mmCIF file with all atom_site columns, C-alpha atoms and ligand atoms in Angstrom:
data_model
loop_
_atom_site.group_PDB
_atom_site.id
_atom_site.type_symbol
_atom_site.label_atom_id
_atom_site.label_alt_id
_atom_site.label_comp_id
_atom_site.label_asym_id
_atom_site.label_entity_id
_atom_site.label_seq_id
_atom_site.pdbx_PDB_ins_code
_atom_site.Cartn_x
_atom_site.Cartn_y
_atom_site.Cartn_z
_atom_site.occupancy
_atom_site.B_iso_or_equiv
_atom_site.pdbx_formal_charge
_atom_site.auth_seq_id
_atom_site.auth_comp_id
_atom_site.auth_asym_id
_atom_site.auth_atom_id
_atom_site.pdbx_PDB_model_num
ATOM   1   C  CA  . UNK A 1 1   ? -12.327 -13.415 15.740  1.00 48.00 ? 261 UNK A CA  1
ATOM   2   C  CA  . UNK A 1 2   ? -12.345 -16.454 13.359  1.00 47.00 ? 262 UNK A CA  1
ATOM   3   C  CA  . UNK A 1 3   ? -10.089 -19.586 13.746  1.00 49.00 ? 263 UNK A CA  1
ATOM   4   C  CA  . UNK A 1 4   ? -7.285  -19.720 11.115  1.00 44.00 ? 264 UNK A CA  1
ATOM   5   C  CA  . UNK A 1 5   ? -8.861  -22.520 9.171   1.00 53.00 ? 265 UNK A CA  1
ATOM   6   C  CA  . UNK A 1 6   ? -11.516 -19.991 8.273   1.00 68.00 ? 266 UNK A CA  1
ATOM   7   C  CA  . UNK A 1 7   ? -8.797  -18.591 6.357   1.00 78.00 ? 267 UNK A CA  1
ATOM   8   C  CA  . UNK A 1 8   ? -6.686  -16.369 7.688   1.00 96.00 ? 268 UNK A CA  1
ATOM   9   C  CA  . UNK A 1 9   ? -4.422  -15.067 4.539   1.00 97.00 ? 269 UNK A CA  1
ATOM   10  C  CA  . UNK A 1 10  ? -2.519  -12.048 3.594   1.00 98.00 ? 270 UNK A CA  1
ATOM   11  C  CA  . UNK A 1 11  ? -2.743  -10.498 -0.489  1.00 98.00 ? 271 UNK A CA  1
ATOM   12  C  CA  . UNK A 1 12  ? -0.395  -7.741  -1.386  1.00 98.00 ? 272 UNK A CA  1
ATOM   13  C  CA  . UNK A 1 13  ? -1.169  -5.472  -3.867  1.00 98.00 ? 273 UNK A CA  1
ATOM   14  C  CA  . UNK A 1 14  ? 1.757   -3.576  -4.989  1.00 98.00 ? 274 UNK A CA  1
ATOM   15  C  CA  . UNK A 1 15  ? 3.496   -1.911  -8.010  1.00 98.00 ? 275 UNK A CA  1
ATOM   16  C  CA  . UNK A 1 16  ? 4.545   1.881   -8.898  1.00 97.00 ? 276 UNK A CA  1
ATOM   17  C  CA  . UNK A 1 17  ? 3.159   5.161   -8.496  1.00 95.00 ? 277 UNK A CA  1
ATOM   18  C  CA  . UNK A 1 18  ? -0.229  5.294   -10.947 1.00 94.00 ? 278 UNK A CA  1
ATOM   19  C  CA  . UNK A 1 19  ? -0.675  1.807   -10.904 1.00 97.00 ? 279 UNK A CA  1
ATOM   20  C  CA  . UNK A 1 20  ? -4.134  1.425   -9.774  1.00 96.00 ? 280 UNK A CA  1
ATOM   21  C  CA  . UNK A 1 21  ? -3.184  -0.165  -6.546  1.00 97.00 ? 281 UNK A CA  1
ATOM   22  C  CA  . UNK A 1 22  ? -5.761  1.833   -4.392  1.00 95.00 ? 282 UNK A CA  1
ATOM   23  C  CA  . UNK A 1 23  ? -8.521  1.301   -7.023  1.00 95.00 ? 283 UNK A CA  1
ATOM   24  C  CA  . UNK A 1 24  ? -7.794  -2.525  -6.340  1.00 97.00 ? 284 UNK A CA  1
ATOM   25  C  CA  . UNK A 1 25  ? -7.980  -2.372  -2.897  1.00 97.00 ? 285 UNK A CA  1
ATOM   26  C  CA  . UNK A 1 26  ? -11.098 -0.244  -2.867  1.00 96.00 ? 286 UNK A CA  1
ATOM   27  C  CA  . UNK A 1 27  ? -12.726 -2.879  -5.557  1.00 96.00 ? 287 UNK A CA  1
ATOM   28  C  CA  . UNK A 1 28  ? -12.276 -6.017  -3.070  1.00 97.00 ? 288 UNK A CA  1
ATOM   29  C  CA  . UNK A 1 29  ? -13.183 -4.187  0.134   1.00 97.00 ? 289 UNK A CA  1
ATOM   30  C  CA  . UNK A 1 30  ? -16.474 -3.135  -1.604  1.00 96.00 ? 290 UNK A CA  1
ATOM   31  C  CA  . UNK A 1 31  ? -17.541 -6.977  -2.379  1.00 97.00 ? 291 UNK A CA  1
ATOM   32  C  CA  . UNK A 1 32  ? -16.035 -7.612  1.250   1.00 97.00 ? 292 UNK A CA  1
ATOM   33  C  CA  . UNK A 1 33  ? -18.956 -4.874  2.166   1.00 95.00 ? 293 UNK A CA  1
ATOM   34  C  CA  . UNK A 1 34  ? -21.556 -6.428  0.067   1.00 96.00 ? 294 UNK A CA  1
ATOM   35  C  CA  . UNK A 1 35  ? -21.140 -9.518  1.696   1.00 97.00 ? 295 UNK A CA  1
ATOM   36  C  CA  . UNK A 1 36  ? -21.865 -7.789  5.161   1.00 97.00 ? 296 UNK A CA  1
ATOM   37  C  CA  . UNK A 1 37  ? -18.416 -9.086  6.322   1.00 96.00 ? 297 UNK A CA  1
ATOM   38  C  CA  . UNK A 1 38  ? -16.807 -7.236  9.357   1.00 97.00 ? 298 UNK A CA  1
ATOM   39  C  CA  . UNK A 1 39  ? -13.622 -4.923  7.499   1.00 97.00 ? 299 UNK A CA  1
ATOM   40  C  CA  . UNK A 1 40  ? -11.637 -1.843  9.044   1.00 97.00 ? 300 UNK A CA  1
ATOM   41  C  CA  . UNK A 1 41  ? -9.806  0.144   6.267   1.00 97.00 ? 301 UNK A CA  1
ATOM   42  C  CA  . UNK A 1 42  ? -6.542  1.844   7.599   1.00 96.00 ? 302 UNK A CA  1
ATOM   43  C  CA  . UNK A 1 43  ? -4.576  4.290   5.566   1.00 94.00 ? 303 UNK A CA  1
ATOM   44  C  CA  . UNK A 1 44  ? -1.175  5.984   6.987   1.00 93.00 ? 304 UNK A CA  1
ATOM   45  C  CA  . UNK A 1 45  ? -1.253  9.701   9.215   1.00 89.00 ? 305 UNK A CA  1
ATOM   46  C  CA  . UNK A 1 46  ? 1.502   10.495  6.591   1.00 77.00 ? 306 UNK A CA  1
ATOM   47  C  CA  . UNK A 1 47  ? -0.730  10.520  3.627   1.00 68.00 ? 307 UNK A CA  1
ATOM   48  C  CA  . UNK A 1 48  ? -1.652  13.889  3.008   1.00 66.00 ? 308 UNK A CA  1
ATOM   49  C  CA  . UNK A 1 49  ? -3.124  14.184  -0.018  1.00 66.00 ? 309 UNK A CA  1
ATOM   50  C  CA  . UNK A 1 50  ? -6.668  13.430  0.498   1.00 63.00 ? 310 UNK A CA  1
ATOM   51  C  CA  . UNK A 1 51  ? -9.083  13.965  3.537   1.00 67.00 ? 311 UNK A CA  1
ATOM   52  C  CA  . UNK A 1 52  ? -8.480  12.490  6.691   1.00 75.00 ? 312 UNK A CA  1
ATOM   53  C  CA  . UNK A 1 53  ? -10.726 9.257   7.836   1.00 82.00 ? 313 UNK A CA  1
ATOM   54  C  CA  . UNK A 1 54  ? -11.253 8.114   4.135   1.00 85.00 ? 314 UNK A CA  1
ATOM   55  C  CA  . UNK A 1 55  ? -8.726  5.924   1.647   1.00 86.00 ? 315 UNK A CA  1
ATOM   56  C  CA  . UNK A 1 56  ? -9.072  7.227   -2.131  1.00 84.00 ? 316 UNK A CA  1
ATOM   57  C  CA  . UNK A 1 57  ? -7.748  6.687   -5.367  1.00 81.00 ? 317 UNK A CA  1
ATOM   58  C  CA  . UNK A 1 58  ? -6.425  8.868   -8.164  1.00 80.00 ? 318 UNK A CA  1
ATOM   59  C  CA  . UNK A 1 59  ? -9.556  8.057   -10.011 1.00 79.00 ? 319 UNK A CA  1
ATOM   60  C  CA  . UNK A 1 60  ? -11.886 9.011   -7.206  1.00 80.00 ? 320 UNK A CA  1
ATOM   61  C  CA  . UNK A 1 61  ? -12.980 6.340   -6.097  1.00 82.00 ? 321 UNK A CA  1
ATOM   62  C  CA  . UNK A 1 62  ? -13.493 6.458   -2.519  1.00 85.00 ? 322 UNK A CA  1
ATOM   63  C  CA  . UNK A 1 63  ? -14.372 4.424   0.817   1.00 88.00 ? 323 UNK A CA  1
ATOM   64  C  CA  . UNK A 1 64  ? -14.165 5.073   4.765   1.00 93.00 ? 324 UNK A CA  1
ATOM   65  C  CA  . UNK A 1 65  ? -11.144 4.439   6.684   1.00 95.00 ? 325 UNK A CA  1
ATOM   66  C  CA  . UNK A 1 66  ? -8.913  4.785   9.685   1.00 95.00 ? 326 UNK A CA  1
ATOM   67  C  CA  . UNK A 1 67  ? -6.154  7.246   9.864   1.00 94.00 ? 327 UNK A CA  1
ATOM   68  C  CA  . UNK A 1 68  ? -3.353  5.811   11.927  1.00 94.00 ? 328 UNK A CA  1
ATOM   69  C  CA  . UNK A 1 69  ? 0.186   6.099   12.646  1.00 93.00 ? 329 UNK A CA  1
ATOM   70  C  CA  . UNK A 1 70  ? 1.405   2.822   14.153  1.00 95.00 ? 330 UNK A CA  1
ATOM   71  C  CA  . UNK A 1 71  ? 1.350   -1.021  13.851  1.00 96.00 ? 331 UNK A CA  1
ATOM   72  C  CA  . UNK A 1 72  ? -0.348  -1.255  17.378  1.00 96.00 ? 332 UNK A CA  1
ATOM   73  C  CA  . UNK A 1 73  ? -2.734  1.327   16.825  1.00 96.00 ? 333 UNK A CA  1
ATOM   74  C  CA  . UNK A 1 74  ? -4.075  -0.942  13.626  1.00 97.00 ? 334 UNK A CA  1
ATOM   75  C  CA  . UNK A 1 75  ? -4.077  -3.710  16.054  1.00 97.00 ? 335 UNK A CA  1
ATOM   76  C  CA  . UNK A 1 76  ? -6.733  -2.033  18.596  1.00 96.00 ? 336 UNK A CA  1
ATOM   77  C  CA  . UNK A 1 77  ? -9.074  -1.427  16.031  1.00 96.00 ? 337 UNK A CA  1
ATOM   78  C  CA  . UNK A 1 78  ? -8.813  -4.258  13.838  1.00 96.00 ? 338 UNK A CA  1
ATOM   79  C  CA  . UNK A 1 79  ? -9.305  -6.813  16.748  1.00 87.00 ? 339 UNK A CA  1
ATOM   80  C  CA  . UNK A 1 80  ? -12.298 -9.157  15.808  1.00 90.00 ? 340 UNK A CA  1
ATOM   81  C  CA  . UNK A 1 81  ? -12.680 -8.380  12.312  1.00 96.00 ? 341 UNK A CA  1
ATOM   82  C  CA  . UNK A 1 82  ? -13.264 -10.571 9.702   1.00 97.00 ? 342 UNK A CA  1
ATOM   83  C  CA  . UNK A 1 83  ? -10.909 -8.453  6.739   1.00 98.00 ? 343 UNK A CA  1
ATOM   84  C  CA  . UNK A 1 84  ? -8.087  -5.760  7.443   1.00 98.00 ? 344 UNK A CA  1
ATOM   85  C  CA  . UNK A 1 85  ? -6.978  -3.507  4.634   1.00 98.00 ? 345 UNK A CA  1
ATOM   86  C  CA  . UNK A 1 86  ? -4.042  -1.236  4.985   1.00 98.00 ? 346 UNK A CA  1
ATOM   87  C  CA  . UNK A 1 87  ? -3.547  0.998   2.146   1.00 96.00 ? 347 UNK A CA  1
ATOM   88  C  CA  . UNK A 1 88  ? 0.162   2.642   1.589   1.00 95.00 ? 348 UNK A CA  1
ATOM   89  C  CA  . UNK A 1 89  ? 1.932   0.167   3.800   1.00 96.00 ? 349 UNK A CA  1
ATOM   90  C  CA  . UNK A 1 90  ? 5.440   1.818   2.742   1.00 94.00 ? 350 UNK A CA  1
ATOM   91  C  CA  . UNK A 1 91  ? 4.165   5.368   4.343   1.00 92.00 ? 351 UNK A CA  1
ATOM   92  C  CA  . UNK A 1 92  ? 3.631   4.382   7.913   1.00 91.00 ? 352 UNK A CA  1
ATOM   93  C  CA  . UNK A 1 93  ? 6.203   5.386   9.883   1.00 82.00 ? 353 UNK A CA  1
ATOM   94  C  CA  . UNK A 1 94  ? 6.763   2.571   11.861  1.00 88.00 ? 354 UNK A CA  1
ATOM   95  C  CA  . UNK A 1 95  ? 9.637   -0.048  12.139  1.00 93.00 ? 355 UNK A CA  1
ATOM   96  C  CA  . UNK A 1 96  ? 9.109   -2.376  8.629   1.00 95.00 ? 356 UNK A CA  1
ATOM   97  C  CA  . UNK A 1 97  ? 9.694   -5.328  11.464  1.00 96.00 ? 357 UNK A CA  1
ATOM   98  C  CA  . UNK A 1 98  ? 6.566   -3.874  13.591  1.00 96.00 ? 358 UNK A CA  1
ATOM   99  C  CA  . UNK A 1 99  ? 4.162   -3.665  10.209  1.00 97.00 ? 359 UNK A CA  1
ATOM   100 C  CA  . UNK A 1 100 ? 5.222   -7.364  9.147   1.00 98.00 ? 360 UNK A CA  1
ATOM   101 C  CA  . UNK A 1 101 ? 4.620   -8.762  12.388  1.00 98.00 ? 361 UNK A CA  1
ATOM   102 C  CA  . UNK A 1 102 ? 1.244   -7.158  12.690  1.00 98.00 ? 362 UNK A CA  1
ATOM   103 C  CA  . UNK A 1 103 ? -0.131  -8.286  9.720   1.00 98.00 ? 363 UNK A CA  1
ATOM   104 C  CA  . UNK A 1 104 ? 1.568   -12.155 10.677  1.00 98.00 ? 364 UNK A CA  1
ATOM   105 C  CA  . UNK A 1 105 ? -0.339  -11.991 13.636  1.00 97.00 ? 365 UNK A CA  1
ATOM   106 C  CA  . UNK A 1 106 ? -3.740  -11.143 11.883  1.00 97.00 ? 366 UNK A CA  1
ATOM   107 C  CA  . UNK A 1 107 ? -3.524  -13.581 9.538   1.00 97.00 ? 367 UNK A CA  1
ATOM   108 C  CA  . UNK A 1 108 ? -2.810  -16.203 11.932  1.00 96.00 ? 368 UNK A CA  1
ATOM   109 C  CA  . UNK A 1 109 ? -5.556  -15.483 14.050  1.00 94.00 ? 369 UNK A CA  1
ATOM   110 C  CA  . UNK A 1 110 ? -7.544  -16.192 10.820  1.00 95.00 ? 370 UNK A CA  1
ATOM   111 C  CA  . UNK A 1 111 ? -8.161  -12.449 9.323   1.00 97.00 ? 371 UNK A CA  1
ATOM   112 C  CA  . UNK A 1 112 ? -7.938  -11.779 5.828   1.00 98.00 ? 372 UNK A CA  1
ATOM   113 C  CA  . UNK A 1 113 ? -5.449  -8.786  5.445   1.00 98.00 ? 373 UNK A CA  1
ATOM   114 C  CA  . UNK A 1 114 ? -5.316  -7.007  2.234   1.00 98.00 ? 374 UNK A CA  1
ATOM   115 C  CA  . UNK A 1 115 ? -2.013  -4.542  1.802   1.00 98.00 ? 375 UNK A CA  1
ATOM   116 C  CA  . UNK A 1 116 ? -1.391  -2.123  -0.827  1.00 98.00 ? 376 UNK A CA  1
ATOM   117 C  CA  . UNK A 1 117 ? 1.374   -0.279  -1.188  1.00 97.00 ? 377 UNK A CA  1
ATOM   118 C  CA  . UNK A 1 118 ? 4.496   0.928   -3.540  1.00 97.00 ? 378 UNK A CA  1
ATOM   119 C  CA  . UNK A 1 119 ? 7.359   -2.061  -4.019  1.00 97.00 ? 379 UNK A CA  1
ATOM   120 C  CA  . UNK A 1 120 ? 9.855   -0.069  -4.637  1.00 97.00 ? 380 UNK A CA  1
ATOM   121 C  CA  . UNK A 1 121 ? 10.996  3.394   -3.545  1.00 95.00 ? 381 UNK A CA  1
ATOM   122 C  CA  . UNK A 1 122 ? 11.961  6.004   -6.126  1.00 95.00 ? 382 UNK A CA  1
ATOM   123 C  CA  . UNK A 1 123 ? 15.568  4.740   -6.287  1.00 96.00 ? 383 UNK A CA  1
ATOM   124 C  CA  . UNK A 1 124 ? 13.967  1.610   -7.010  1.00 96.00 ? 384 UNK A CA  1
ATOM   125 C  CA  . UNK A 1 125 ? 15.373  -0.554  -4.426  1.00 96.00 ? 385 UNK A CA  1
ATOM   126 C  CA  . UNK A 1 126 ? 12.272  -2.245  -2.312  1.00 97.00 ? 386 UNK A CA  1
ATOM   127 C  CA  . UNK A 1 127 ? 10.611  -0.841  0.930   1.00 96.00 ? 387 UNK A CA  1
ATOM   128 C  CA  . UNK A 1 128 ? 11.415  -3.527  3.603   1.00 96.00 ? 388 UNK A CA  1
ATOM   129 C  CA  . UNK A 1 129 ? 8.093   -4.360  5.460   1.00 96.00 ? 389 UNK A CA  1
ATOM   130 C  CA  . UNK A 1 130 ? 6.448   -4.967  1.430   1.00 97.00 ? 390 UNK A CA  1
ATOM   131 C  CA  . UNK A 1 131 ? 9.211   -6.934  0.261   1.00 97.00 ? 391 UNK A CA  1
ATOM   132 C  CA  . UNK A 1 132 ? 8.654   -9.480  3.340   1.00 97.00 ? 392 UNK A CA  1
ATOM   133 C  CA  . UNK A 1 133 ? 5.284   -9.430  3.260   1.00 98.00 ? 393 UNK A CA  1
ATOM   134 C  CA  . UNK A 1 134 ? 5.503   -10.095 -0.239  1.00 98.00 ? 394 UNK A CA  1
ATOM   135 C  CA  . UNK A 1 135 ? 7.344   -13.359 0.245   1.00 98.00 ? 395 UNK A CA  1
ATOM   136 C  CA  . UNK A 1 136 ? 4.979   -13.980 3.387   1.00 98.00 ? 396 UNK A CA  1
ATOM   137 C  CA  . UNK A 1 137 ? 1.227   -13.301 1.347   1.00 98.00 ? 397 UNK A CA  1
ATOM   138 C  CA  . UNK A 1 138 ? -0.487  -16.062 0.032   1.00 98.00 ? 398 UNK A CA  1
ATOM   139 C  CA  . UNK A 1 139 ? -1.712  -14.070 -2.893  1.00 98.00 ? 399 UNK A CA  1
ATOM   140 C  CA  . UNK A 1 140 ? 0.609   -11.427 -4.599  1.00 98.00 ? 400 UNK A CA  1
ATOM   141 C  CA  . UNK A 1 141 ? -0.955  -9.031  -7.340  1.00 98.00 ? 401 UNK A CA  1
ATOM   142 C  CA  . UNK A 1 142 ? 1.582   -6.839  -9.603  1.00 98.00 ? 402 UNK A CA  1
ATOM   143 C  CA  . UNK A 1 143 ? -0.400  -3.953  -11.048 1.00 98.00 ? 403 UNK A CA  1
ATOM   144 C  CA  . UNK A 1 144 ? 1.492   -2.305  -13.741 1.00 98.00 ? 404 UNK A CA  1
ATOM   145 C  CA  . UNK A 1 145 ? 1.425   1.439   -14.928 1.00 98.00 ? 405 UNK A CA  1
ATOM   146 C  CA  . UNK A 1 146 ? 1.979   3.029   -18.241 1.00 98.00 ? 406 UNK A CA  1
ATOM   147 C  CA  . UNK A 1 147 ? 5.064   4.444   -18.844 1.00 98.00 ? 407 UNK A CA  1
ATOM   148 C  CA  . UNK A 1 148 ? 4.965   8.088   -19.818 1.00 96.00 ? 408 UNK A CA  1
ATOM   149 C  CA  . UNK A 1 149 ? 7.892   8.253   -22.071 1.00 97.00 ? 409 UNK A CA  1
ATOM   150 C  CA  . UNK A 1 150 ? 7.818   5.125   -23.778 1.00 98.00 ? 410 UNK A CA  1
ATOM   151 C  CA  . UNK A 1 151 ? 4.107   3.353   -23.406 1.00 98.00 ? 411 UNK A CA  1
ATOM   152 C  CA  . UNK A 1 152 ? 5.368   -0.355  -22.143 1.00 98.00 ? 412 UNK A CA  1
ATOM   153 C  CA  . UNK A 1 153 ? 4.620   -1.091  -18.897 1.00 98.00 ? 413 UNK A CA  1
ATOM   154 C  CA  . UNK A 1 154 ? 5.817   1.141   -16.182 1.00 98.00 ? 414 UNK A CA  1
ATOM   155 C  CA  . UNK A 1 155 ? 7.181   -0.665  -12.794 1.00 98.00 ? 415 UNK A CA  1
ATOM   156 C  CA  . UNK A 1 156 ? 9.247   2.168   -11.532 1.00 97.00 ? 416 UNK A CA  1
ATOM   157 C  CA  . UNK A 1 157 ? 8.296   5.720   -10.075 1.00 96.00 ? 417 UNK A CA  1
ATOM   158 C  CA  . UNK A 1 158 ? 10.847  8.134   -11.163 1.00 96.00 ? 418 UNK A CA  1
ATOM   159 C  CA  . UNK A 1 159 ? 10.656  10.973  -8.586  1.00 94.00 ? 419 UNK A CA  1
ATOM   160 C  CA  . UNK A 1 160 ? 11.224  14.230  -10.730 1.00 92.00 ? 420 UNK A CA  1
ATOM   161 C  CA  . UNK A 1 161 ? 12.753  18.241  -9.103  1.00 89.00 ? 421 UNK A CA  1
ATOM   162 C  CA  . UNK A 1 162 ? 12.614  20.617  -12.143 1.00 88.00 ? 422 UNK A CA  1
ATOM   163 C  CA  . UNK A 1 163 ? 12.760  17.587  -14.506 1.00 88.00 ? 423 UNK A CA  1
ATOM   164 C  CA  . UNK A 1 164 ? 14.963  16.102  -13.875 1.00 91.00 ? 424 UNK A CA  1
ATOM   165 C  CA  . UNK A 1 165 ? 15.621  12.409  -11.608 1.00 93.00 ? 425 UNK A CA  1
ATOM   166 C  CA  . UNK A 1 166 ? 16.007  13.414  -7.594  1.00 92.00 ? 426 UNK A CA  1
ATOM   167 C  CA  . UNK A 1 167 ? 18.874  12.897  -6.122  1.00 91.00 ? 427 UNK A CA  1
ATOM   168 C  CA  . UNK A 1 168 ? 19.889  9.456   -4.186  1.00 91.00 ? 428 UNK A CA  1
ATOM   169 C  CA  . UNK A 1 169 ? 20.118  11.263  -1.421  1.00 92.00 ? 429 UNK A CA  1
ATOM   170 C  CA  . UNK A 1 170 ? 17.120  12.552  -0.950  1.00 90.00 ? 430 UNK A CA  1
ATOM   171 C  CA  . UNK A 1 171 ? 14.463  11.484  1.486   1.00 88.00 ? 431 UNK A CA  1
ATOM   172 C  CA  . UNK A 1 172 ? 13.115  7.933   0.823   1.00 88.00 ? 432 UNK A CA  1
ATOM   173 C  CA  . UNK A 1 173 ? 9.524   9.382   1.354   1.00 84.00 ? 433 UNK A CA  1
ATOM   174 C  CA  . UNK A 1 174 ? 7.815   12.443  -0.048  1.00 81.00 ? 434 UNK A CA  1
ATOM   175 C  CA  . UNK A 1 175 ? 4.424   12.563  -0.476  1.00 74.00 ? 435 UNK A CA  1
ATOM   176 C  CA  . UNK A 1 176 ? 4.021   14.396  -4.058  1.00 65.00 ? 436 UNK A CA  1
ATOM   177 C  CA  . UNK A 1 177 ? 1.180   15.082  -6.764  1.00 63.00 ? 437 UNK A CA  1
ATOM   178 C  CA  . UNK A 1 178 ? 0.718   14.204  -10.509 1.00 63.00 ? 438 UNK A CA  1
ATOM   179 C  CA  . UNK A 1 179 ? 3.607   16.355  -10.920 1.00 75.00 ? 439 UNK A CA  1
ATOM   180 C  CA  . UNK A 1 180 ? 6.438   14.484  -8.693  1.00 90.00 ? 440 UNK A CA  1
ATOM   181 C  CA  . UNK A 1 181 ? 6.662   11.351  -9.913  1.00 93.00 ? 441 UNK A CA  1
ATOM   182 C  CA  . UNK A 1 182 ? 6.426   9.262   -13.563 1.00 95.00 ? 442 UNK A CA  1
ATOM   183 C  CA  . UNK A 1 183 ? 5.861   5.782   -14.129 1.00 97.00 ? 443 UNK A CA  1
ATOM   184 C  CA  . UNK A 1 184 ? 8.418   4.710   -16.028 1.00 98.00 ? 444 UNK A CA  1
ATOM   185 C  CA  . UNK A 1 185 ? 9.355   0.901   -17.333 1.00 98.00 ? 445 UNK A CA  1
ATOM   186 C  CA  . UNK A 1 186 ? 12.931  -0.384  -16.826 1.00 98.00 ? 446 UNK A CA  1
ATOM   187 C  CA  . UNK A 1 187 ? 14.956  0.681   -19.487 1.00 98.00 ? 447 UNK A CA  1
ATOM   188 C  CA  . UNK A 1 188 ? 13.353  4.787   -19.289 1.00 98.00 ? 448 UNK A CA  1
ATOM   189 C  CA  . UNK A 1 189 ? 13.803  4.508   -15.664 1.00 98.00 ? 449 UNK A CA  1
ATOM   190 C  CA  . UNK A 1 190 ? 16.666  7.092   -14.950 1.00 96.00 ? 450 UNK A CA  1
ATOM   191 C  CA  . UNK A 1 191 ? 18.848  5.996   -11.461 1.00 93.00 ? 451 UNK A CA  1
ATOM   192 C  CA  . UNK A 1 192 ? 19.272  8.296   -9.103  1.00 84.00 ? 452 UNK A CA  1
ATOM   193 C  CA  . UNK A 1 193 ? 22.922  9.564   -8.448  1.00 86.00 ? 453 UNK A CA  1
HETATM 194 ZN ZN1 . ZN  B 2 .   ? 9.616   3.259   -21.067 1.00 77.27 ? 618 ZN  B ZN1 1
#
């Protein structure tokens, strides 16, 4: 492992559902390849929609990764390598407490660690472990998506049953297609009730 001055550092890439925050965190870990660095990709168990053992975007873009469950599972792969990604931090199932701390102790042992994930869940209030880590990162990127009803930019994911907004009371996570969720700005975002 490198020594924190050779710049241990956490980015957070995060925003709503259609966003593009997998394409962005398939984009750096491709120059990270190019530049023969040592990288592990992880991506949650809970994450069903594509293939096991690979993290990939909406647009198909696609790279190699670890399917894990847990915090410490991350941590005995990842020892001794140069960049961690973790894509869809708000999916794994651990305690938010467990993921922040991780990704702490990675960086401080001089890893870069690049997170993706959504900031908000679909009653947009934020998932814990990215709203700490987002205070914690040393470089925070926003990605934005269109919203479908309006066209202004689109910072909420408005989980959808039969069209219309899911209850509040629903489970914080479902795992959905195209068809789930829209990405909706502020003032078309509908509150759950
Ligand atoms: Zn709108």
């Amino acid at each position: 492992m490198t020594r924190p001055s050779d710049g241990g550092r956490i980015e957070v890439i995060c925003g709503c559902m259609y966003s593009g925050k997998t394409e962005e965190l398939i984009r750096r870990m491709r120059q990270v390849r190019i530049a023969r660095q040592s990288y592990r990709i992880f991506t949650p168990r809970m994450d069903t929609r594509y293939a096991e053992g690979q993290v990939a975007s909406h647009s198909g873009s696609r790279l190699e990764a670890i399917t894990v469950a847990t915090m410490r599972e991350i941590l005995t792969y990842a020892q001794d390598v140069q960049v961690v990604a973790i894509d869809e931090l708000h999916l794994f199932d651990d305690d938010p407490a467990e993921m922040v701390r991780g990704c702490q102790w990675l960086a401080n042992r001089g890893a870069r660690v690049i997170v993706a994930g959504l900031d908000l869940n679909y009653r947009a209030e934020p998932f814990p472990a990215m709203m700490h880590l987002l205070a914690l990162a040393e470089q925070v990127d926003k990605l934005y998506a269109i919203c479908v009803k309006c066209g202004a930019y689109a910072t909420r994911s408005q989980r959808l049953i039969d069209g219309k907004p899911a209850p509040a009371d629903a489970p914080t996570i479902v795992v959905g297609g195209l068809d789930m969720y829209e990405a909706r700005c502020r003032a078309c975002y509908e509150p759950a009730v």
